[in-house]
Amino acid sequence: NAGVTQTPKFQVLKTGQSMTLQCAQDMNHEYMSWYRQDPGMGLRLIHYSVGAGITDQGEVPNGYNVSRSTTEDFPLRLLSAAPSQTSVYFCASKGNTGELFFGEGSRLTVL
Amino acid sequence: GNSVTQMEGPVTLSEEAFLTINCTYTATGYPSLFWYVQYPGEGLQLLLKATKADDKGSNKGFEATYRKETTSFHLEKGSVQVSDSAVYFCALRGSSNTGKLIFGQGTTLQVKP
């Protein structure tokens, strides 16, 4: 049972480069979300989706794009990376009991 | 808006000591409250939850009681083990049940043998 799978686990970018963090879940969950984790700030919600074709902004959406073409996948795109986007990113999906299931995280460094 | 405040860490305890990690919240209506745990190098896992006032969530020896009168959801364990060393996050989901969780800043627990 894979659960929530994120790739890549580690990535180093230069300022201005673009990249996509991939997230896939095999639990048929409608709700998926992306958080970033920074020291002393907990987790902050970037974007979320309540189902295929529907996305919305969270607390810190600037600099990030998302799309949801299928129930399984919810990629996060950085169009022009900035050092302020250096962080650990977590994808999560929500089960029927309201519990969030998290991926193992993607550590991004922007130089 | 909704918010969660946790006690500052790190918390360092000896094995078999009693643990309390304080969590207070600000929210309108009747939020659901959660504790998540993050072991080194891993994602977050649900530890316990409570969905209404006076509910007690419990799991793996950890407990937390939803206190609406003090807007608190403190995490406790009677006897910690080295394997409990992790980062603990308090979180709430607003009464609209959109699924969005708001997290506290996290408290690092280190248990020494």
PDB file of C-alpha atoms in Angstrom:
ATOM      1  CA  ASN A   1       0.000   0.000   0.000  1.00  0.00           C
ATOM      2  CA  ALA A   2       1.947   3.039  -1.278  1.00  0.00           C
ATOM      3  CA  GLY A   3      -0.256   5.782   0.251  1.00  0.00           C
ATOM      4  CA  VAL A   4       1.037   9.235  -0.746  1.00  0.00           C
ATOM      5  CA  THR A   5       4.176   9.274  -2.894  1.00  0.00           C
ATOM      6  CA  GLN A   6       6.251  12.387  -3.522  1.00  0.00           C
ATOM      7  CA  THR A   7       9.106  12.876  -5.947  1.00  0.00           C
ATOM      8  CA  PRO A   8      11.837  13.976  -5.911  1.00  0.00           C
ATOM      9  CA  LYS A   9      12.964  13.649  -2.287  1.00  0.00           C
ATOM     10  CA  PHE A  10      15.761  16.181  -2.764  1.00  0.00           C
ATOM     11  CA  GLN A  11      16.287  18.941  -5.318  1.00  0.00           C
ATOM     12  CA  VAL A  12      18.692  21.841  -5.724  1.00  0.00           C
ATOM     13  CA  LEU A  13      17.716  24.684  -8.045  1.00  0.00           C
ATOM     14  CA  LYS A  14      19.234  27.956  -9.114  1.00  0.00           C
ATOM     15  CA  THR A  15      17.243  31.163  -8.773  1.00  0.00           C
ATOM     16  CA  GLY A  16      14.881  31.542 -11.714  1.00  0.00           C
ATOM     17  CA  GLN A  17      14.713  27.878 -12.640  1.00  0.00           C
ATOM     18  CA  SER A  18      11.397  26.059 -12.781  1.00  0.00           C
ATOM     19  CA  MET A  19      10.453  22.616 -11.543  1.00  0.00           C
ATOM     20  CA  THR A  20       7.522  20.413 -10.604  1.00  0.00           C
ATOM     21  CA  LEU A  21       7.111  18.447  -7.408  1.00  0.00           C
ATOM     22  CA  GLN A  22       5.074  15.346  -8.068  1.00  0.00           C
ATOM     23  CA  CYS A  23       2.468  13.887  -5.715  1.00  0.00           C
ATOM     24  CA  ALA A  24       0.400  10.767  -6.244  1.00  0.00           C
ATOM     25  CA  GLN A  25      -1.980   8.882  -3.956  1.00  0.00           C
ATOM     26  CA  ASP A  26      -3.568   5.496  -4.428  1.00  0.00           C
ATOM     27  CA  MET A  27      -6.328   5.763  -1.817  1.00  0.00           C
ATOM     28  CA  ASN A  28      -8.940   7.404  -4.076  1.00  0.00           C
ATOM     29  CA  HIS A  29      -9.055  10.473  -1.842  1.00  0.00           C
ATOM     30  CA  GLU A  30     -10.834  13.508  -3.237  1.00  0.00           C
ATOM     31  CA  TYR A  31      -9.021  16.086  -1.092  1.00  0.00           C
ATOM     32  CA  MET A  32      -5.311  16.744  -1.625  1.00  0.00           C
ATOM     33  CA  SER A  33      -3.074  19.542  -0.431  1.00  0.00           C
ATOM     34  CA  TRP A  34       0.452  20.928  -0.414  1.00  0.00           C
ATOM     35  CA  TYR A  35       2.202  22.329   2.660  1.00  0.00           C
ATOM     36  CA  ARG A  36       5.617  23.821   3.215  1.00  0.00           C
ATOM     37  CA  GLN A  37       7.519  23.309   6.455  1.00  0.00           C
ATOM     38  CA  ASP A  38       9.934  25.926   7.696  1.00  0.00           C
ATOM     39  CA  PRO A  39      11.796  26.051  11.034  1.00  0.00           C
ATOM     40  CA  GLY A  40       9.732  27.648  13.787  1.00  0.00           C
ATOM     41  CA  MET A  41       6.711  28.118  11.525  1.00  0.00           C
ATOM     42  CA  GLY A  42       5.081  24.723  11.456  1.00  0.00           C
ATOM     43  CA  LEU A  43       3.335  23.724   8.256  1.00  0.00           C
ATOM     44  CA  ARG A  44       1.676  26.299   6.061  1.00  0.00           C
ATOM     45  CA  LEU A  45      -0.888  25.449   3.410  1.00  0.00           C
ATOM     46  CA  ILE A  46       0.097  26.405  -0.154  1.00  0.00           C
ATOM     47  CA  HIS A  47      -2.726  25.052  -2.333  1.00  0.00           C
ATOM     48  CA  TYR A  48      -5.417  22.442  -2.000  1.00  0.00           C
ATOM     49  CA  SER A  49      -7.928  20.576  -4.145  1.00  0.00           C
ATOM     50  CA  VAL A  50     -11.293  19.076  -3.231  1.00  0.00           C
ATOM     51  CA  GLY A  51     -11.472  16.984  -6.387  1.00  0.00           C
ATOM     52  CA  ALA A  52     -10.337  16.614  -9.990  1.00  0.00           C
ATOM     53  CA  GLY A  53     -10.563  19.923 -11.838  1.00  0.00           C
ATOM     54  CA  ILE A  54     -10.912  22.001  -8.644  1.00  0.00           C
ATOM     55  CA  THR A  55      -8.069  23.833  -6.909  1.00  0.00           C
ATOM     56  CA  ASP A  56      -7.871  26.711  -4.458  1.00  0.00           C
ATOM     57  CA  GLN A  57      -5.291  28.812  -2.701  1.00  0.00           C
ATOM     58  CA  GLY A  58      -4.120  28.276   0.826  1.00  0.00           C
ATOM     59  CA  GLU A  59      -2.197  30.525   3.168  1.00  0.00           C
ATOM     60  CA  VAL A  60       0.986  31.023   1.085  1.00  0.00           C
ATOM     61  CA  PRO A  61       0.173  30.461  -2.627  1.00  0.00           C
ATOM     62  CA  ASN A  62       2.407  33.074  -4.254  1.00  0.00           C
ATOM     63  CA  GLY A  63       5.051  31.619  -6.561  1.00  0.00           C
ATOM     64  CA  TYR A  64       3.324  28.241  -6.857  1.00  0.00           C
ATOM     65  CA  ASN A  65       0.855  26.741  -9.332  1.00  0.00           C
ATOM     66  CA  VAL A  66      -1.156  23.550  -9.104  1.00  0.00           C
ATOM     67  CA  SER A  67      -3.514  21.548 -11.274  1.00  0.00           C
ATOM     68  CA  ARG A  68      -5.655  18.457 -10.657  1.00  0.00           C
ATOM     69  CA  SER A  69      -6.438  16.594 -13.843  1.00  0.00           C
ATOM     70  CA  THR A  70      -6.927  13.238 -12.116  1.00  0.00           C
ATOM     71  CA  THR A  71      -7.962  12.084  -8.632  1.00  0.00           C
ATOM     72  CA  GLU A  72      -4.561  10.453  -8.119  1.00  0.00           C
ATOM     73  CA  ASP A  73      -2.147  13.263  -9.003  1.00  0.00           C
ATOM     74  CA  PHE A  74      -1.604  16.758  -7.638  1.00  0.00           C
ATOM     75  CA  PRO A  75       1.649  18.322  -8.918  1.00  0.00           C
ATOM     76  CA  LEU A  76       3.078  21.548  -7.495  1.00  0.00           C
ATOM     77  CA  ARG A  77       4.901  23.848  -9.937  1.00  0.00           C
ATOM     78  CA  LEU A  78       7.478  26.485  -9.160  1.00  0.00           C
ATOM     79  CA  LEU A  79       7.635  28.731 -12.230  1.00  0.00           C
ATOM     80  CA  SER A  80      10.649  30.852 -11.238  1.00  0.00           C
ATOM     81  CA  ALA A  81      12.324  29.604  -8.074  1.00  0.00           C
ATOM     82  CA  ALA A  82      13.482  32.055  -5.404  1.00  0.00           C
ATOM     83  CA  PRO A  83      15.687  31.469  -2.338  1.00  0.00           C
ATOM     84  CA  SER A  84      12.608  32.135  -0.152  1.00  0.00           C
ATOM     85  CA  GLN A  85      11.144  28.912  -1.528  1.00  0.00           C
ATOM     86  CA  THR A  86      13.877  26.842   0.088  1.00  0.00           C
ATOM     87  CA  SER A  87      11.841  24.548   2.300  1.00  0.00           C
ATOM     88  CA  VAL A  88      10.544  21.041   2.872  1.00  0.00           C
ATOM     89  CA  TYR A  89       7.329  20.393   0.956  1.00  0.00           C
ATOM     90  CA  PHE A  90       4.680  17.895   1.991  1.00  0.00           C
ATOM     91  CA  CYS A  91       1.772  16.596   0.001  1.00  0.00           C
ATOM     92  CA  ALA A  92      -1.219  15.218   1.908  1.00  0.00           C
ATOM     93  CA  SER A  93      -4.560  13.647   1.098  1.00  0.00           C
ATOM     94  CA  LYS A  94      -7.605  13.403   3.337  1.00  0.00           C
ATOM     95  CA  GLY A  95      -9.384  10.184   4.141  1.00  0.00           C
ATOM     96  CA  ASN A  96     -13.028   9.605   4.991  1.00  0.00           C
ATOM     97  CA  THR A  97     -12.409  10.015   8.737  1.00  0.00           C
ATOM     98  CA  GLY A  98     -10.848  13.442   8.231  1.00  0.00           C
ATOM     99  CA  GLU A  99      -7.292  12.220   8.810  1.00  0.00           C
ATOM    100  CA  LEU A 100      -4.565  13.672   6.604  1.00  0.00           C
ATOM    101  CA  PHE A 101      -2.093  11.202   5.094  1.00  0.00           C
ATOM    102  CA  PHE A 102       1.278  12.756   4.348  1.00  0.00           C
ATOM    103  CA  GLY A 103       4.013  11.909   1.913  1.00  0.00           C
ATOM    104  CA  GLU A 104       7.622  11.672   3.096  1.00  0.00           C
ATOM    105  CA  GLY A 105       8.450  15.181   1.940  1.00  0.00           C
ATOM    106  CA  SER A 106      10.570  16.857  -0.723  1.00  0.00           C
ATOM    107  CA  ARG A 107      13.514  18.966   0.408  1.00  0.00           C
ATOM    108  CA  LEU A 108      14.114  21.861  -1.974  1.00  0.00           C
ATOM    109  CA  THR A 109      17.098  24.198  -1.898  1.00  0.00           C
ATOM    110  CA  VAL A 110      17.162  27.294  -4.109  1.00  0.00           C
ATOM    111  CA  LEU A 111      20.581  28.899  -4.516  1.00  0.00           C
TER     112      LEU A 111
ATOM    113  CA  GLY B   1      -8.742  33.834  11.897  1.00  0.00           C
ATOM    114  CA  ASN B   2      -8.024  30.404  13.279  1.00  0.00           C
ATOM    115  CA  SER B   3      -4.644  29.793  14.848  1.00  0.00           C
ATOM    116  CA  VAL B   4      -2.717  27.300  16.970  1.00  0.00           C
ATOM    117  CA  THR B   5       0.033  28.062  19.495  1.00  0.00           C
ATOM    118  CA  GLN B   6       2.357  25.413  20.921  1.00  0.00           C
ATOM    119  CA  MET B   7       4.926  25.628  23.643  1.00  0.00           C
ATOM    120  CA  GLU B   8       8.451  26.409  22.544  1.00  0.00           C
ATOM    121  CA  GLY B   9      10.870  23.554  22.272  1.00  0.00           C
ATOM    122  CA  PRO B  10      13.030  21.661  22.342  1.00  0.00           C
ATOM    123  CA  VAL B  11      11.845  19.583  25.252  1.00  0.00           C
ATOM    124  CA  THR B  12      14.468  17.234  26.687  1.00  0.00           C
ATOM    125  CA  LEU B  13      13.401  14.485  29.084  1.00  0.00           C
ATOM    126  CA  SER B  14      14.867  11.367  30.602  1.00  0.00           C
ATOM    127  CA  GLU B  15      13.296   8.028  29.790  1.00  0.00           C
ATOM    128  CA  GLU B  16      10.177   7.274  31.903  1.00  0.00           C
ATOM    129  CA  ALA B  17       9.583  10.960  32.654  1.00  0.00           C
ATOM    130  CA  PHE B  18       6.139  12.549  32.381  1.00  0.00           C
ATOM    131  CA  LEU B  19       5.497  14.583  29.245  1.00  0.00           C
ATOM    132  CA  THR B  20       3.273  17.588  28.691  1.00  0.00           C
ATOM    133  CA  ILE B  21       3.285  19.641  25.504  1.00  0.00           C
ATOM    134  CA  ASN B  22       0.955  22.623  25.693  1.00  0.00           C
ATOM    135  CA  CYS B  23      -1.317  23.621  22.833  1.00  0.00           C
ATOM    136  CA  THR B  24      -3.876  26.408  22.753  1.00  0.00           C
ATOM    137  CA  TYR B  25      -6.036  27.512  19.887  1.00  0.00           C
ATOM    138  CA  THR B  26      -8.145  30.357  18.582  1.00  0.00           C
ATOM    139  CA  ALA B  27     -11.126  29.470  16.430  1.00  0.00           C
ATOM    140  CA  THR B  28     -14.731  30.330  15.789  1.00  0.00           C
ATOM    141  CA  GLY B  29     -17.351  27.663  16.151  1.00  0.00           C
ATOM    142  CA  TYR B  30     -16.404  24.106  17.025  1.00  0.00           C
ATOM    143  CA  PRO B  31     -13.116  23.012  15.458  1.00  0.00           C
ATOM    144  CA  SER B  32     -11.677  19.507  15.437  1.00  0.00           C
ATOM    145  CA  LEU B  33      -8.283  19.159  17.107  1.00  0.00           C
ATOM    146  CA  PHE B  34      -5.360  16.915  16.217  1.00  0.00           C
ATOM    147  CA  TRP B  35      -1.876  15.920  17.271  1.00  0.00           C
ATOM    148  CA  TYR B  36       0.501  14.792  14.544  1.00  0.00           C
ATOM    149  CA  VAL B  37       3.972  13.326  15.048  1.00  0.00           C
ATOM    150  CA  GLN B  38       6.943  13.557  12.705  1.00  0.00           C
ATOM    151  CA  TYR B  39       9.800  11.100  13.210  1.00  0.00           C
ATOM    152  CA  PRO B  40      13.208  12.041  11.767  1.00  0.00           C
ATOM    153  CA  GLY B  41      13.248  11.956   7.972  1.00  0.00           C
ATOM    154  CA  GLU B  42       9.567  11.084   7.677  1.00  0.00           C
ATOM    155  CA  GLY B  43       6.263  12.744   6.933  1.00  0.00           C
ATOM    156  CA  LEU B  44       3.664  13.538   9.568  1.00  0.00           C
ATOM    157  CA  GLN B  45       1.436  10.844  11.030  1.00  0.00           C
ATOM    158  CA  LEU B  46      -1.793  11.301  12.937  1.00  0.00           C
ATOM    159  CA  LEU B  47      -1.249  10.553  16.626  1.00  0.00           C
ATOM    160  CA  LEU B  48      -4.690  11.327  18.038  1.00  0.00           C
ATOM    161  CA  LYS B  49      -7.687  13.555  17.550  1.00  0.00           C
ATOM    162  CA  ALA B  50     -10.794  14.948  19.245  1.00  0.00           C
ATOM    163  CA  THR B  51     -13.808  16.331  17.460  1.00  0.00           C
ATOM    164  CA  LYS B  52     -15.890  17.904  20.225  1.00  0.00           C
ATOM    165  CA  ALA B  53     -15.519  19.499  23.636  1.00  0.00           C
ATOM    166  CA  ASP B  54     -14.470  17.171  26.500  1.00  0.00           C
ATOM    167  CA  ASP B  55     -13.493  14.408  24.063  1.00  0.00           C
ATOM    168  CA  LYS B  56     -10.238  12.650  24.954  1.00  0.00           C
ATOM    169  CA  GLY B  57      -8.064  11.359  22.144  1.00  0.00           C
ATOM    170  CA  SER B  58      -5.571   8.633  22.963  1.00  0.00           C
ATOM    171  CA  ASN B  59      -3.024   6.481  21.149  1.00  0.00           C
ATOM    172  CA  LYS B  60       0.284   4.748  21.993  1.00  0.00           C
ATOM    173  CA  GLY B  61       0.081   5.974  25.608  1.00  0.00           C
ATOM    174  CA  PHE B  62      -0.445   9.607  24.584  1.00  0.00           C
ATOM    175  CA  GLU B  63      -3.589  11.487  25.598  1.00  0.00           C
ATOM    176  CA  ALA B  64      -5.116  14.900  24.970  1.00  0.00           C
ATOM    177  CA  THR B  65      -8.438  16.342  26.109  1.00  0.00           C
ATOM    178  CA  TYR B  66     -10.390  18.949  24.125  1.00  0.00           C
ATOM    179  CA  ARG B  67     -11.014  21.775  26.624  1.00  0.00           C
ATOM    180  CA  LYS B  68     -13.271  24.413  25.141  1.00  0.00           C
ATOM    181  CA  GLU B  69     -13.355  26.537  28.290  1.00  0.00           C
ATOM    182  CA  THR B  70      -9.568  27.010  28.171  1.00  0.00           C
ATOM    183  CA  THR B  71      -9.248  26.557  24.358  1.00  0.00           C
ATOM    184  CA  SER B  72      -6.549  23.966  24.947  1.00  0.00           C
ATOM    185  CA  PHE B  73      -5.546  20.500  23.741  1.00  0.00           C
ATOM    186  CA  HIS B  74      -2.429  19.614  25.742  1.00  0.00           C
ATOM    187  CA  LEU B  75      -0.579  16.409  24.882  1.00  0.00           C
ATOM    188  CA  GLU B  76       0.460  14.137  27.775  1.00  0.00           C
ATOM    189  CA  LYS B  77       2.215  10.830  28.266  1.00  0.00           C
ATOM    190  CA  GLY B  78       2.930   9.236  31.595  1.00  0.00           C
ATOM    191  CA  SER B  79       6.253   7.591  30.770  1.00  0.00           C
ATOM    192  CA  VAL B  80       8.192   8.547  27.653  1.00  0.00           C
ATOM    193  CA  GLN B  81      10.582   6.281  25.786  1.00  0.00           C
ATOM    194  CA  VAL B  82      13.595   7.059  23.626  1.00  0.00           C
ATOM    195  CA  SER B  83      11.502   6.006  20.626  1.00  0.00           C
ATOM    196  CA  ASP B  84       9.109   8.920  21.326  1.00  0.00           C
ATOM    197  CA  SER B  85      11.781  11.400  20.233  1.00  0.00           C
ATOM    198  CA  ALA B  86      10.170  13.324  17.384  1.00  0.00           C
ATOM    199  CA  VAL B  87       8.523  16.614  16.474  1.00  0.00           C
ATOM    200  CA  TYR B  88       4.923  16.984  17.645  1.00  0.00           C
ATOM    201  CA  PHE B  89       2.425  19.254  15.906  1.00  0.00           C
ATOM    202  CA  CYS B  90      -0.898  20.444  17.242  1.00  0.00           C
ATOM    203  CA  ALA B  91      -3.454  21.262  14.545  1.00  0.00           C
ATOM    204  CA  LEU B  92      -7.049  22.305  14.120  1.00  0.00           C
ATOM    205  CA  ARG B  93      -9.636  22.021  11.400  1.00  0.00           C
ATOM    206  CA  GLY B  94     -12.320  24.651  11.399  1.00  0.00           C
ATOM    207  CA  SER B  95     -15.975  23.822  11.823  1.00  0.00           C
ATOM    208  CA  SER B  96     -16.614  24.264   8.091  1.00  0.00           C
ATOM    209  CA  ASN B  97     -14.840  20.911   7.595  1.00  0.00           C
ATOM    210  CA  THR B  98     -13.175  21.901   4.342  1.00  0.00           C
ATOM    211  CA  GLY B  99     -10.281  19.644   5.226  1.00  0.00           C
ATOM    212  CA  LYS B 100      -7.804  22.473   5.689  1.00  0.00           C
ATOM    213  CA  LEU B 101      -5.637  21.965   8.770  1.00  0.00           C
ATOM    214  CA  ILE B 102      -3.910  24.807  10.560  1.00  0.00           C
ATOM    215  CA  PHE B 103      -0.744  23.706  12.328  1.00  0.00           C
ATOM    216  CA  GLY B 104       1.177  24.993  15.288  1.00  0.00           C
ATOM    217  CA  GLN B 105       4.901  25.553  14.929  1.00  0.00           C
ATOM    218  CA  GLY B 106       5.840  22.129  16.262  1.00  0.00           C
ATOM    219  CA  THR B 107       7.626  21.040  19.452  1.00  0.00           C
ATOM    220  CA  THR B 108      10.750  18.901  19.298  1.00  0.00           C
ATOM    221  CA  LEU B 109      10.949  16.202  21.976  1.00  0.00           C
ATOM    222  CA  GLN B 110      14.232  14.505  22.763  1.00  0.00           C
ATOM    223  CA  VAL B 111      14.188  11.608  25.203  1.00  0.00           C
ATOM    224  CA  LYS B 112      17.523  10.501  26.661  1.00  0.00           C
ATOM    225  CA  PRO B 113      18.183   7.004  28.041  1.00  0.00           C
TER     226      PRO B 113
END
